[in-house]
Tab-separated table of C-alpha atoms in Angstrom:
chain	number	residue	atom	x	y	z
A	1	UNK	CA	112.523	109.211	59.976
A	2	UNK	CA	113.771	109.795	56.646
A	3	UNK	CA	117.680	109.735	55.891
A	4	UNK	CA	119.360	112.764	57.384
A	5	UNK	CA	117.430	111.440	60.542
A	6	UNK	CA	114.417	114.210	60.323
A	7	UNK	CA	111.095	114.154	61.664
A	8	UNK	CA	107.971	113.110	59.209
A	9	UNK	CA	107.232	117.152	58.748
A	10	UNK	CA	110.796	118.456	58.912
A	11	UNK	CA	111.191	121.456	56.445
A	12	UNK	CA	114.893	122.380	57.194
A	13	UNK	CA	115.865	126.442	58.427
A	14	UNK	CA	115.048	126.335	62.486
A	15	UNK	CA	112.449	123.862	64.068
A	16	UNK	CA	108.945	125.279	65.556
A	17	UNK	CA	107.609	124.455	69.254
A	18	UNK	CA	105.946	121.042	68.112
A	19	UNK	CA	108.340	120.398	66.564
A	20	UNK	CA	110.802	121.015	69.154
A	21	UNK	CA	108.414	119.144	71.217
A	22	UNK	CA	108.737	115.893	69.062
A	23	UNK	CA	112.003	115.508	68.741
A	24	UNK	CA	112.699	115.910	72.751
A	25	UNK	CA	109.870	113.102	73.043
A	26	UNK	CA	111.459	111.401	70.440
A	27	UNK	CA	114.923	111.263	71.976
A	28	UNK	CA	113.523	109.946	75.183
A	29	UNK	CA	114.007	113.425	76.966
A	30	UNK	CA	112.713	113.284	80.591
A	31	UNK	CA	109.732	115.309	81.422
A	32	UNK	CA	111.572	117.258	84.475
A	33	UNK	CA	113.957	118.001	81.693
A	34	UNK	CA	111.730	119.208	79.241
A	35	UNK	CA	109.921	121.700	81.929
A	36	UNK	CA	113.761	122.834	82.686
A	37	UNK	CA	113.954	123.443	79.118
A	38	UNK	CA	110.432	125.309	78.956
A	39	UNK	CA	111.672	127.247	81.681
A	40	UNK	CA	114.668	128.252	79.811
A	41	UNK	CA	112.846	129.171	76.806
A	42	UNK	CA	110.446	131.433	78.846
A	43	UNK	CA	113.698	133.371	80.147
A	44	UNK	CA	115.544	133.254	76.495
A	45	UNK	CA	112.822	135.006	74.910
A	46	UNK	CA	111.607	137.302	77.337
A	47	UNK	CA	115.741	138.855	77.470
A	48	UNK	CA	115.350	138.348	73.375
A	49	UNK	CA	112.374	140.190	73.187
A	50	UNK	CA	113.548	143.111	75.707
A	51	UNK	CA	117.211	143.115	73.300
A	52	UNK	CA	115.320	143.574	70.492
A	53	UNK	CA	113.373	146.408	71.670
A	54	UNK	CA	116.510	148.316	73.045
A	55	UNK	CA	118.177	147.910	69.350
A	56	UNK	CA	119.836	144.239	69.155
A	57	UNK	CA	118.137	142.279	66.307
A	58	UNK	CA	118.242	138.355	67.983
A	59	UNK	CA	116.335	135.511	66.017
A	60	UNK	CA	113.796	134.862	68.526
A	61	UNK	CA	112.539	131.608	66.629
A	62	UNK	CA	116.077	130.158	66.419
A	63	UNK	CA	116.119	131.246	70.393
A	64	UNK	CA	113.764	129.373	71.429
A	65	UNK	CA	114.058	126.696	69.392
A	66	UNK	CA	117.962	125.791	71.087
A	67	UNK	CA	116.263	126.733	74.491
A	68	UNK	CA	113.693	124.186	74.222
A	69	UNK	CA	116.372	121.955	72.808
A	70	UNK	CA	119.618	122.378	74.670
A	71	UNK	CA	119.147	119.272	76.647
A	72	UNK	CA	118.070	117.192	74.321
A	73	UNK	CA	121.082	114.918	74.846
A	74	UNK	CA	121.140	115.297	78.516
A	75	UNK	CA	119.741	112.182	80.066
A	76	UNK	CA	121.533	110.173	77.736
A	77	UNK	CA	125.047	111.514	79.089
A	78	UNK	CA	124.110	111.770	82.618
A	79	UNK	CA	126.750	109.485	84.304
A	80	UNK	CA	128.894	109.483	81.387
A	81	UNK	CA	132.201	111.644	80.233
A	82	UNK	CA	130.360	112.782	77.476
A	83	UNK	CA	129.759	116.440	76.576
A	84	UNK	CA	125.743	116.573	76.542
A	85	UNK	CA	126.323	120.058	75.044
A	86	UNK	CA	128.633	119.090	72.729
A	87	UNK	CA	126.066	115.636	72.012
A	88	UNK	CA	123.117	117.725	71.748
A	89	UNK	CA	124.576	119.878	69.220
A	90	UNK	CA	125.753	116.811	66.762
A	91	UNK	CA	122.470	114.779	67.103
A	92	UNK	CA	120.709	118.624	65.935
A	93	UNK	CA	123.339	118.866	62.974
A	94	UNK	CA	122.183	114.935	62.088
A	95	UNK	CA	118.746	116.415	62.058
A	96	UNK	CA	119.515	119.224	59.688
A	97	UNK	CA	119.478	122.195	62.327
A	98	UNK	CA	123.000	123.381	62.180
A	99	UNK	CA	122.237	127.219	63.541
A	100	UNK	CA	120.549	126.074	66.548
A	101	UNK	CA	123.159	122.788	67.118
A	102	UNK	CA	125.558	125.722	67.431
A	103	UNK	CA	123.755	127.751	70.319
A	104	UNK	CA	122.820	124.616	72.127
A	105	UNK	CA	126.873	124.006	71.808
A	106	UNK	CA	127.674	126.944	73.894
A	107	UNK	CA	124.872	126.622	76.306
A	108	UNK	CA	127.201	124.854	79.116
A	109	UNK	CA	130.736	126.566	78.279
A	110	UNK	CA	130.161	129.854	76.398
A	111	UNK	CA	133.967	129.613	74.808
A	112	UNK	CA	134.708	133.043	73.248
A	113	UNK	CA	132.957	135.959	74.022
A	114	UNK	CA	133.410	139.974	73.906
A	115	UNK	CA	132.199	141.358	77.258
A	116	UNK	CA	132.196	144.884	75.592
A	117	UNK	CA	131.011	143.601	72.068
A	118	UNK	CA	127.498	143.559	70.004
A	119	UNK	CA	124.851	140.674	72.179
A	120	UNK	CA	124.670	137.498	70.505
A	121	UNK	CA	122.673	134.708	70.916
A	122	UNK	CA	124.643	132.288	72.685
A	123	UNK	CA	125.333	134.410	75.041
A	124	UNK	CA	121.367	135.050	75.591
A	125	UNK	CA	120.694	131.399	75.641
A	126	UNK	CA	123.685	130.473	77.783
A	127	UNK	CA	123.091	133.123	80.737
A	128	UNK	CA	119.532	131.917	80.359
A	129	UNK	CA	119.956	128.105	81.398
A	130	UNK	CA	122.441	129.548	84.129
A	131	UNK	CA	119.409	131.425	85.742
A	132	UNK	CA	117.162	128.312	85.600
A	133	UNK	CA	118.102	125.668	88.488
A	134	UNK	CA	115.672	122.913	87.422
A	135	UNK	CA	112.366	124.847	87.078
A	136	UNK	CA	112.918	127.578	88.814
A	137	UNK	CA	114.400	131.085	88.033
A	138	UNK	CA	117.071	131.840	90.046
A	139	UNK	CA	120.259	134.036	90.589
A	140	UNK	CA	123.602	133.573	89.529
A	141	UNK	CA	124.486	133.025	93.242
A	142	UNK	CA	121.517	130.717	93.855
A	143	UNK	CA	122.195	128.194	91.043
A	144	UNK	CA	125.819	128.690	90.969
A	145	UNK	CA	125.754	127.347	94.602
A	146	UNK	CA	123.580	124.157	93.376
A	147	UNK	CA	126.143	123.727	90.514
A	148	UNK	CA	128.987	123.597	93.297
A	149	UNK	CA	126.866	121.531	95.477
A	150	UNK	CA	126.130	119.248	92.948
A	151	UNK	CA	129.082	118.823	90.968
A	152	UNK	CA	132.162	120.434	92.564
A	153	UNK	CA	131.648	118.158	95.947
A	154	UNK	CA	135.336	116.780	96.513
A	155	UNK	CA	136.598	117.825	93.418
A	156	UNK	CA	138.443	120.696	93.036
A	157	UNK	CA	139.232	121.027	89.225
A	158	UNK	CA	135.755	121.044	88.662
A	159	UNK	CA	135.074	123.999	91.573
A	160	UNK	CA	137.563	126.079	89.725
A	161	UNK	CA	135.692	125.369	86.392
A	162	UNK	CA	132.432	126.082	88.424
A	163	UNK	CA	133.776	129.432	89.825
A	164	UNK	CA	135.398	130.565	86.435
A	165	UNK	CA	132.161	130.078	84.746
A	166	UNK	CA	130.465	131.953	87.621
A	167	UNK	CA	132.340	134.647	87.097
A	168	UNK	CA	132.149	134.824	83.464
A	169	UNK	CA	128.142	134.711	83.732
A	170	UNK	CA	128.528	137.946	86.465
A	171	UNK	CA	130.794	139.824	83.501
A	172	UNK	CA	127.625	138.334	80.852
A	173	UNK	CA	124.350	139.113	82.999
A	174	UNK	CA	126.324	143.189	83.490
A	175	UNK	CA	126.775	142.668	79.618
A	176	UNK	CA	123.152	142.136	79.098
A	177	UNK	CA	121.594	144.298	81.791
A	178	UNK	CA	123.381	147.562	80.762
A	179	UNK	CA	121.341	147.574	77.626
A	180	UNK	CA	117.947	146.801	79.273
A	181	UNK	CA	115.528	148.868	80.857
A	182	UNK	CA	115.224	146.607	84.086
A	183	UNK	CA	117.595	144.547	86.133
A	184	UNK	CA	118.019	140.491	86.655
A	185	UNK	CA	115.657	140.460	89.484
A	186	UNK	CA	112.850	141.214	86.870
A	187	UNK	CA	113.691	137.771	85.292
């Protein structure tokens, strides 16, 4: 690695698949995490794609580049009290990839948001790992109920956070929908 921490081959601007590829190998990403992420990137780009084509110009590259890498710091903080969003975003700033550090910031907690304004990327990536429950496309129901399962079990601040979030993805997904040509079942 040279001395910002890049890959041999790094040219700066967004990372490409292979690249992407690399550096979750080299940061000692899971392989049932990096299918997750595939899976994510498959749903990011095909809502990208379909935005584009009804009028919103989204940076498909840097899309799927923070799809395939918004985990990238996941295994490392599983267990832990720290933020693997938040983590995954530094370790991508380290490496030089500030745009796509801040989508794969949001992808967890979305933060601000206008339900009524113009579609931005984070909120395409972030409603994208929401419909993915490990490989799998899902509804908001379906993996909202695994998060809860999962995570809220005898802990009620975090089933509040759970259900907020649940409802703010319901407000996102009518968000993206009402500018699509098909529904969330086509996902």
């Amino acid at each position: 690695m040279s001395a910002v921490g890049q890959l041999p081959g790094h040219t700066g601007g967004v990372p490409g698949r292979e690249e992407c590829r690399r550096l979750l190998e080299s940061h000692g990403v899971p392989p049932h995490i990096r299918r997750h992420s595939e899976q994510v990137a498959r749903v990011t780009l095909r809502l990208g794609e379909a935005l584009g084509a009804a009028g919103f110009p989204l940076d498909l590259d840097r899309l799927e580049a923070a799809a395939l890498l918004h985990d990238i710091a996941k295994a490392d903080c599983l267990g832990g009290r720290q933020d693997h969003a938040r983590e995954g975003g530094a370790r991508l700033r380290a490496l030089g990839y500030p745009e796509v550090a801040a989508l794969v910031e949001r992808h967890v907690d979305l933060g601000a948001w206008e339900p009524a304004g113009e579609v931005t990327e984070a909120e395409v990536l972030n409603y994208a790992d929401k419909r993915v429950r490990h490989e799998e496309v899902v509804t908001l129901g379906e993996r909202f109920q695994d998060l809860l399962e999962r995570y809220g079990k005898d802990r009620p601040a975090a089933q509040a956070r759970i259900r907020d979030n649940w409802r703010i993805m319901e407000e996102l997904e009518a968000k993206l929908f009402a500018r699509l040509p098909f529904g969330p079942d086509a996902l």
